[in-house]
C-alpha cells in the first residue's frame, strides 16, 4: 500500500481538495452522531461559551505561542525534519488567502469538535490527544512532526480542560493552521516568482 505522500503526488488539485473536504465532513458527521448519544442538552450547551475575551486571550495566546515555537524549531532544526511528504504544500500552496481561511476554519472546527468536544469530554484528555495525534498518520514516520503534533494535541487538551470552552481550542487550532497555511502559500508564490 502506498503511503500518503505518494498518493497525493498522483492526485489532481481537485482530488486533493475533495479528499480534504470529505475527511473533514466525515469527522463532523462522526462528532455530531456521537454527541447526539453522549451529551444531554445542558452539558452540550456548556462547552460552547461565546466569550470573546476568553477566546482571544487564551486561544490567541496559545496559538501564537505554538506558532513562534514552531518557527523557532524550523530555524534550528534541519528542513528534512519538517517534510510531511508535500501534503501540506499540496493543500495550501496554490489557494487564495480566503480559501485558506475557510479550510483552516473547517479543519479546526471539525477536529476540535470531535477530539476535544466529544472524545475528551467523555473519554479524557489522554484518549483524545493520542487519537488526534494518530489521525495525523503521515507524521508517524517523522519523529519531530509526531512529537510536535502530540504535544500540540495535549496542549489543546489542557487548554480545553482549563477553559471548558470549545471555542477557545477551535480558535487556537485555527490560528496555528491559518498562519502556517498562509506561510506555505507565500513561500510557494515567492519561489514561483524566483524560478
PDB file of C-alpha atoms in Angstrom:
ATOM      1  CA  UNK A   1       0.000   0.000   0.000  1.00  0.00           C
ATOM      2  CA  UNK A   2       1.330   3.393  -0.969  1.00  0.00           C
ATOM      3  CA  UNK A   3       1.892   5.985   1.722  1.00  0.00           C
ATOM      4  CA  UNK A   4       0.018   9.283   1.742  1.00  0.00           C
ATOM      5  CA  UNK A   5       2.850  11.306   0.202  1.00  0.00           C
ATOM      6  CA  UNK A   6       2.976   9.006  -2.839  1.00  0.00           C
ATOM      7  CA  UNK A   7      -0.797   9.047  -3.223  1.00  0.00           C
ATOM      8  CA  UNK A   8      -1.047  12.819  -3.021  1.00  0.00           C
ATOM      9  CA  UNK A   9       1.595  13.261  -5.732  1.00  0.00           C
ATOM     10  CA  UNK A  10      -0.663  11.310  -8.107  1.00  0.00           C
ATOM     11  CA  UNK A  11      -3.773  13.362  -7.278  1.00  0.00           C
ATOM     12  CA  UNK A  12      -5.027  16.370  -9.155  1.00  0.00           C
ATOM     13  CA  UNK A  13      -5.617  19.577  -7.230  1.00  0.00           C
ATOM     14  CA  UNK A  14      -9.353  18.903  -7.385  1.00  0.00           C
ATOM     15  CA  UNK A  15      -8.891  15.421  -5.906  1.00  0.00           C
ATOM     16  CA  UNK A  16      -6.739  16.781  -3.063  1.00  0.00           C
ATOM     17  CA  UNK A  17      -9.473  19.254  -2.139  1.00  0.00           C
ATOM     18  CA  UNK A  18     -12.221  16.652  -2.496  1.00  0.00           C
ATOM     19  CA  UNK A  19     -10.470  14.269  -0.100  1.00  0.00           C
ATOM     20  CA  UNK A  20      -9.712  17.060   2.373  1.00  0.00           C
ATOM     21  CA  UNK A  21     -13.323  18.241   2.453  1.00  0.00           C
ATOM     22  CA  UNK A  22     -14.612  14.664   2.577  1.00  0.00           C
ATOM     23  CA  UNK A  23     -12.381  13.844   5.560  1.00  0.00           C
ATOM     24  CA  UNK A  24     -13.495  16.923   7.473  1.00  0.00           C
ATOM     25  CA  UNK A  25     -17.186  16.287   6.781  1.00  0.00           C
ATOM     26  CA  UNK A  26     -16.737  12.692   7.947  1.00  0.00           C
ATOM     27  CA  UNK A  27     -15.189  13.963  11.201  1.00  0.00           C
ATOM     28  CA  UNK A  28     -18.087  16.392  11.615  1.00  0.00           C
ATOM     29  CA  UNK A  29     -20.602  13.611  10.992  1.00  0.00           C
ATOM     30  CA  UNK A  30     -18.947  11.250  13.481  1.00  0.00           C
ATOM     31  CA  UNK A  31     -18.759  14.039  16.081  1.00  0.00           C
ATOM     32  CA  UNK A  32     -22.395  15.022  15.591  1.00  0.00           C
ATOM     33  CA  UNK A  33     -23.699  11.444  15.796  1.00  0.00           C
ATOM     34  CA  UNK A  34     -21.560  10.671  18.857  1.00  0.00           C
ATOM     35  CA  UNK A  35     -22.642  13.937  20.516  1.00  0.00           C
ATOM     36  CA  UNK A  36     -26.293  13.040  19.979  1.00  0.00           C
ATOM     37  CA  UNK A  37     -25.832   9.904  22.056  1.00  0.00           C
ATOM     38  CA  UNK A  38     -23.303  11.160  24.619  1.00  0.00           C
ATOM     39  CA  UNK A  39     -24.492  14.659  25.577  1.00  0.00           C
ATOM     40  CA  UNK A  40     -27.573  15.878  27.332  1.00  0.00           C
ATOM     41  CA  UNK A  41     -28.777  19.385  26.420  1.00  0.00           C
ATOM     42  CA  UNK A  42     -27.157  21.196  29.358  1.00  0.00           C
ATOM     43  CA  UNK A  43     -23.740  19.555  29.054  1.00  0.00           C
ATOM     44  CA  UNK A  44     -23.754  20.151  25.279  1.00  0.00           C
ATOM     45  CA  UNK A  45     -24.515  23.846  25.668  1.00  0.00           C
ATOM     46  CA  UNK A  46     -21.965  24.302  28.441  1.00  0.00           C
ATOM     47  CA  UNK A  47     -18.948  23.634  26.178  1.00  0.00           C
ATOM     48  CA  UNK A  48     -19.968  26.335  23.643  1.00  0.00           C
ATOM     49  CA  UNK A  49     -19.306  29.597  25.509  1.00  0.00           C
ATOM     50  CA  UNK A  50     -19.032  32.535  23.147  1.00  0.00           C
ATOM     51  CA  UNK A  51     -16.798  34.552  25.492  1.00  0.00           C
ATOM     52  CA  UNK A  52     -14.816  36.657  23.008  1.00  0.00           C
ATOM     53  CA  UNK A  53     -12.291  37.838  25.607  1.00  0.00           C
ATOM     54  CA  UNK A  54     -11.545  34.274  26.723  1.00  0.00           C
ATOM     55  CA  UNK A  55     -11.382  33.023  23.135  1.00  0.00           C
ATOM     56  CA  UNK A  56      -8.958  35.743  22.031  1.00  0.00           C
ATOM     57  CA  UNK A  57      -6.890  35.776  25.205  1.00  0.00           C
ATOM     58  CA  UNK A  58      -6.433  32.053  25.862  1.00  0.00           C
ATOM     59  CA  UNK A  59      -6.903  30.745  22.332  1.00  0.00           C
ATOM     60  CA  UNK A  60      -4.875  33.549  20.761  1.00  0.00           C
ATOM     61  CA  UNK A  61      -2.037  33.362  23.289  1.00  0.00           C
ATOM     62  CA  UNK A  62      -1.801  29.579  22.917  1.00  0.00           C
ATOM     63  CA  UNK A  63      -1.921  29.755  19.124  1.00  0.00           C
ATOM     64  CA  UNK A  64       0.741  32.457  18.935  1.00  0.00           C
ATOM     65  CA  UNK A  65       2.994  30.604  21.389  1.00  0.00           C
ATOM     66  CA  UNK A  66       2.805  27.457  19.262  1.00  0.00           C
ATOM     67  CA  UNK A  67       3.433  29.439  16.064  1.00  0.00           C
ATOM     68  CA  UNK A  68       6.540  31.164  17.446  1.00  0.00           C
ATOM     69  CA  UNK A  69       7.871  27.917  18.919  1.00  0.00           C
ATOM     70  CA  UNK A  70       7.361  26.059  15.615  1.00  0.00           C
ATOM     71  CA  UNK A  71       9.013  28.879  13.645  1.00  0.00           C
ATOM     72  CA  UNK A  72      11.966  28.734  16.032  1.00  0.00           C
ATOM     73  CA  UNK A  73      12.222  24.946  15.581  1.00  0.00           C
ATOM     74  CA  UNK A  74      12.171  25.431  11.802  1.00  0.00           C
ATOM     75  CA  UNK A  75      15.161  27.764  12.149  1.00  0.00           C
ATOM     76  CA  UNK A  76      17.271  25.478  14.351  1.00  0.00           C
ATOM     77  CA  UNK A  77      16.446  22.015  13.007  1.00  0.00           C
ATOM     78  CA  UNK A  78      17.213  20.656   9.542  1.00  0.00           C
ATOM     79  CA  UNK A  79      14.446  21.232   6.981  1.00  0.00           C
ATOM     80  CA  UNK A  80      14.049  17.478   6.375  1.00  0.00           C
ATOM     81  CA  UNK A  81      12.596  17.061   9.873  1.00  0.00           C
ATOM     82  CA  UNK A  82       9.532  19.051   8.789  1.00  0.00           C
ATOM     83  CA  UNK A  83       8.934  17.257   5.478  1.00  0.00           C
ATOM     84  CA  UNK A  84       5.473  15.694   5.579  1.00  0.00           C
ATOM     85  CA  UNK A  85       5.792  14.333   2.055  1.00  0.00           C
ATOM     86  CA  UNK A  86       4.478  17.518   0.476  1.00  0.00           C
ATOM     87  CA  UNK A  87       0.922  17.036   1.742  1.00  0.00           C
ATOM     88  CA  UNK A  88       0.578  20.414   3.467  1.00  0.00           C
ATOM     89  CA  UNK A  89       2.177  22.073   0.430  1.00  0.00           C
ATOM     90  CA  UNK A  90      -0.395  20.497  -1.892  1.00  0.00           C
ATOM     91  CA  UNK A  91      -3.238  21.546   0.374  1.00  0.00           C
ATOM     92  CA  UNK A  92      -2.234  25.204   0.830  1.00  0.00           C
ATOM     93  CA  UNK A  93       0.320  26.392  -1.728  1.00  0.00           C
ATOM     94  CA  UNK A  94      -1.975  27.468  -4.568  1.00  0.00           C
ATOM     95  CA  UNK A  95      -5.012  28.560  -2.540  1.00  0.00           C
ATOM     96  CA  UNK A  96      -6.283  32.095  -2.140  1.00  0.00           C
ATOM     97  CA  UNK A  97      -5.998  33.541   1.348  1.00  0.00           C
ATOM     98  CA  UNK A  98      -9.788  33.367   1.664  1.00  0.00           C
ATOM     99  CA  UNK A  99      -9.797  29.676   0.713  1.00  0.00           C
ATOM    100  CA  UNK A 100      -7.024  29.007   3.254  1.00  0.00           C
ATOM    101  CA  UNK A 101      -9.178  30.794   5.845  1.00  0.00           C
ATOM    102  CA  UNK A 102     -12.194  28.582   5.004  1.00  0.00           C
ATOM    103  CA  UNK A 103     -10.127  25.380   5.000  1.00  0.00           C
ATOM    104  CA  UNK A 104      -8.452  26.184   8.329  1.00  0.00           C
ATOM    105  CA  UNK A 105     -11.753  27.120   9.939  1.00  0.00           C
ATOM    106  CA  UNK A 106     -13.359  23.861   8.764  1.00  0.00           C
ATOM    107  CA  UNK A 107     -10.379  21.758   9.886  1.00  0.00           C
ATOM    108  CA  UNK A 108     -10.171  23.437  13.306  1.00  0.00           C
ATOM    109  CA  UNK A 109     -13.914  23.204  13.888  1.00  0.00           C
ATOM    110  CA  UNK A 110     -14.251  19.567  12.785  1.00  0.00           C
ATOM    111  CA  UNK A 111     -11.183  18.275  14.619  1.00  0.00           C
ATOM    112  CA  UNK A 112     -11.774  20.190  17.851  1.00  0.00           C
ATOM    113  CA  UNK A 113     -15.473  19.313  17.918  1.00  0.00           C
ATOM    114  CA  UNK A 114     -14.647  15.609  17.617  1.00  0.00           C
ATOM    115  CA  UNK A 115     -11.431  15.316  19.638  1.00  0.00           C
ATOM    116  CA  UNK A 116     -11.899  17.886  22.394  1.00  0.00           C
ATOM    117  CA  UNK A 117     -15.669  18.389  22.415  1.00  0.00           C
ATOM    118  CA  UNK A 118     -16.779  14.771  22.122  1.00  0.00           C
ATOM    119  CA  UNK A 119     -13.866  12.416  22.836  1.00  0.00           C
ATOM    120  CA  UNK A 120     -12.081  14.407  25.552  1.00  0.00           C
ATOM    121  CA  UNK A 121     -15.315  15.394  27.290  1.00  0.00           C
ATOM    122  CA  UNK A 122     -16.415  11.761  27.550  1.00  0.00           C
ATOM    123  CA  UNK A 123     -13.209   9.681  27.490  1.00  0.00           C
ATOM    124  CA  UNK A 124     -10.492  12.019  28.798  1.00  0.00           C
ATOM    125  CA  UNK A 125      -7.533  14.021  27.589  1.00  0.00           C
ATOM    126  CA  UNK A 126      -5.195  11.053  27.040  1.00  0.00           C
ATOM    127  CA  UNK A 127      -7.578   9.169  24.735  1.00  0.00           C
ATOM    128  CA  UNK A 128      -8.453  12.353  22.820  1.00  0.00           C
ATOM    129  CA  UNK A 129      -4.856  13.539  22.441  1.00  0.00           C
ATOM    130  CA  UNK A 130      -3.415  10.202  21.358  1.00  0.00           C
ATOM    131  CA  UNK A 131      -6.279   9.620  18.914  1.00  0.00           C
ATOM    132  CA  UNK A 132      -5.754  13.117  17.486  1.00  0.00           C
ATOM    133  CA  UNK A 133      -2.010  12.502  17.066  1.00  0.00           C
ATOM    134  CA  UNK A 134      -2.584   9.124  15.410  1.00  0.00           C
ATOM    135  CA  UNK A 135      -5.073  10.684  12.993  1.00  0.00           C
ATOM    136  CA  UNK A 136      -2.098  12.562  11.563  1.00  0.00           C
ATOM    137  CA  UNK A 137      -0.755   9.264  10.251  1.00  0.00           C
ATOM    138  CA  UNK A 138       1.658  10.924   7.836  1.00  0.00           C
ATOM    139  CA  UNK A 139       3.695  12.094  10.841  1.00  0.00           C
ATOM    140  CA  UNK A 140       4.246   8.619  12.271  1.00  0.00           C
ATOM    141  CA  UNK A 141       7.477   8.161  10.295  1.00  0.00           C
ATOM    142  CA  UNK A 142       8.683  11.699  11.077  1.00  0.00           C
ATOM    143  CA  UNK A 143       9.534  11.755  14.773  1.00  0.00           C
ATOM    144  CA  UNK A 144       9.873  15.554  15.082  1.00  0.00           C
ATOM    145  CA  UNK A 145       6.492  16.152  13.452  1.00  0.00           C
ATOM    146  CA  UNK A 146       4.904  13.392  15.512  1.00  0.00           C
ATOM    147  CA  UNK A 147       6.267  14.857  18.761  1.00  0.00           C
ATOM    148  CA  UNK A 148       5.037  18.312  17.729  1.00  0.00           C
ATOM    149  CA  UNK A 149       1.523  17.133  16.852  1.00  0.00           C
ATOM    150  CA  UNK A 150       1.280  15.003  20.008  1.00  0.00           C
ATOM    151  CA  UNK A 151       2.462  17.901  22.189  1.00  0.00           C
ATOM    152  CA  UNK A 152       0.053  20.251  20.421  1.00  0.00           C
ATOM    153  CA  UNK A 153      -2.781  17.810  20.991  1.00  0.00           C
ATOM    154  CA  UNK A 154      -2.093  17.620  24.731  1.00  0.00           C
ATOM    155  CA  UNK A 155      -1.677  21.412  24.872  1.00  0.00           C
ATOM    156  CA  UNK A 156      -5.080  21.921  23.237  1.00  0.00           C
ATOM    157  CA  UNK A 157      -6.493  19.313  25.600  1.00  0.00           C
ATOM    158  CA  UNK A 158      -5.133  21.171  28.622  1.00  0.00           C
ATOM    159  CA  UNK A 159      -6.487  24.440  27.225  1.00  0.00           C
ATOM    160  CA  UNK A 160      -9.911  22.811  26.950  1.00  0.00           C
ATOM    161  CA  UNK A 161      -9.656  21.396  30.492  1.00  0.00           C
ATOM    162  CA  UNK A 162      -8.791  24.837  31.895  1.00  0.00           C
ATOM    163  CA  UNK A 163     -11.363  26.906  29.981  1.00  0.00           C
ATOM    164  CA  UNK A 164     -14.092  24.268  29.421  1.00  0.00           C
ATOM    165  CA  UNK A 165     -14.773  26.236  26.245  1.00  0.00           C
ATOM    166  CA  UNK A 166     -14.541  24.568  22.861  1.00  0.00           C
ATOM    167  CA  UNK A 167     -14.405  27.898  21.007  1.00  0.00           C
ATOM    168  CA  UNK A 168     -11.061  28.607  22.703  1.00  0.00           C
ATOM    169  CA  UNK A 169      -9.417  25.464  21.293  1.00  0.00           C
ATOM    170  CA  UNK A 170     -11.085  25.938  17.909  1.00  0.00           C
ATOM    171  CA  UNK A 171      -9.619  29.442  17.679  1.00  0.00           C
ATOM    172  CA  UNK A 172      -6.139  28.324  18.783  1.00  0.00           C
ATOM    173  CA  UNK A 173      -6.171  25.436  16.278  1.00  0.00           C
ATOM    174  CA  UNK A 174      -7.483  27.720  13.515  1.00  0.00           C
ATOM    175  CA  UNK A 175      -4.845  30.379  14.191  1.00  0.00           C
ATOM    176  CA  UNK A 176      -1.988  27.865  14.013  1.00  0.00           C
ATOM    177  CA  UNK A 177      -3.228  26.249  10.798  1.00  0.00           C
ATOM    178  CA  UNK A 178      -4.087  29.584   9.174  1.00  0.00           C
ATOM    179  CA  UNK A 179      -0.700  31.192   9.834  1.00  0.00           C
ATOM    180  CA  UNK A 180       1.181  28.154   8.525  1.00  0.00           C
ATOM    181  CA  UNK A 181      -1.211  27.811   5.573  1.00  0.00           C
ATOM    182  CA  UNK A 182      -0.516  31.442   4.624  1.00  0.00           C
ATOM    183  CA  UNK A 183       3.231  30.864   5.112  1.00  0.00           C
ATOM    184  CA  UNK A 184       3.152  27.872   2.748  1.00  0.00           C
ATOM    185  CA  UNK A 185       1.226  29.901   0.170  1.00  0.00           C
ATOM    186  CA  UNK A 186       3.569  32.918   0.401  1.00  0.00           C
ATOM    187  CA  UNK A 187       6.685  30.709   0.216  1.00  0.00           C
ATOM    188  CA  UNK A 188       5.256  28.999  -2.888  1.00  0.00           C
ATOM    189  CA  UNK A 189       4.455  32.328  -4.570  1.00  0.00           C
ATOM    190  CA  UNK A 190       7.924  33.677  -3.796  1.00  0.00           C
ATOM    191  CA  UNK A 191       9.571  30.533  -5.169  1.00  0.00           C
ATOM    192  CA  UNK A 192       7.398  30.690  -8.310  1.00  0.00           C
ATOM    193  CA  UNK A 193       8.467  34.308  -8.977  1.00  0.00           C
ATOM    194  CA  UNK A 194      12.144  33.466  -8.476  1.00  0.00           C
ATOM    195  CA  UNK A 195      12.085  30.275 -10.530  1.00  0.00           C
TER     196      UNK A 195
END
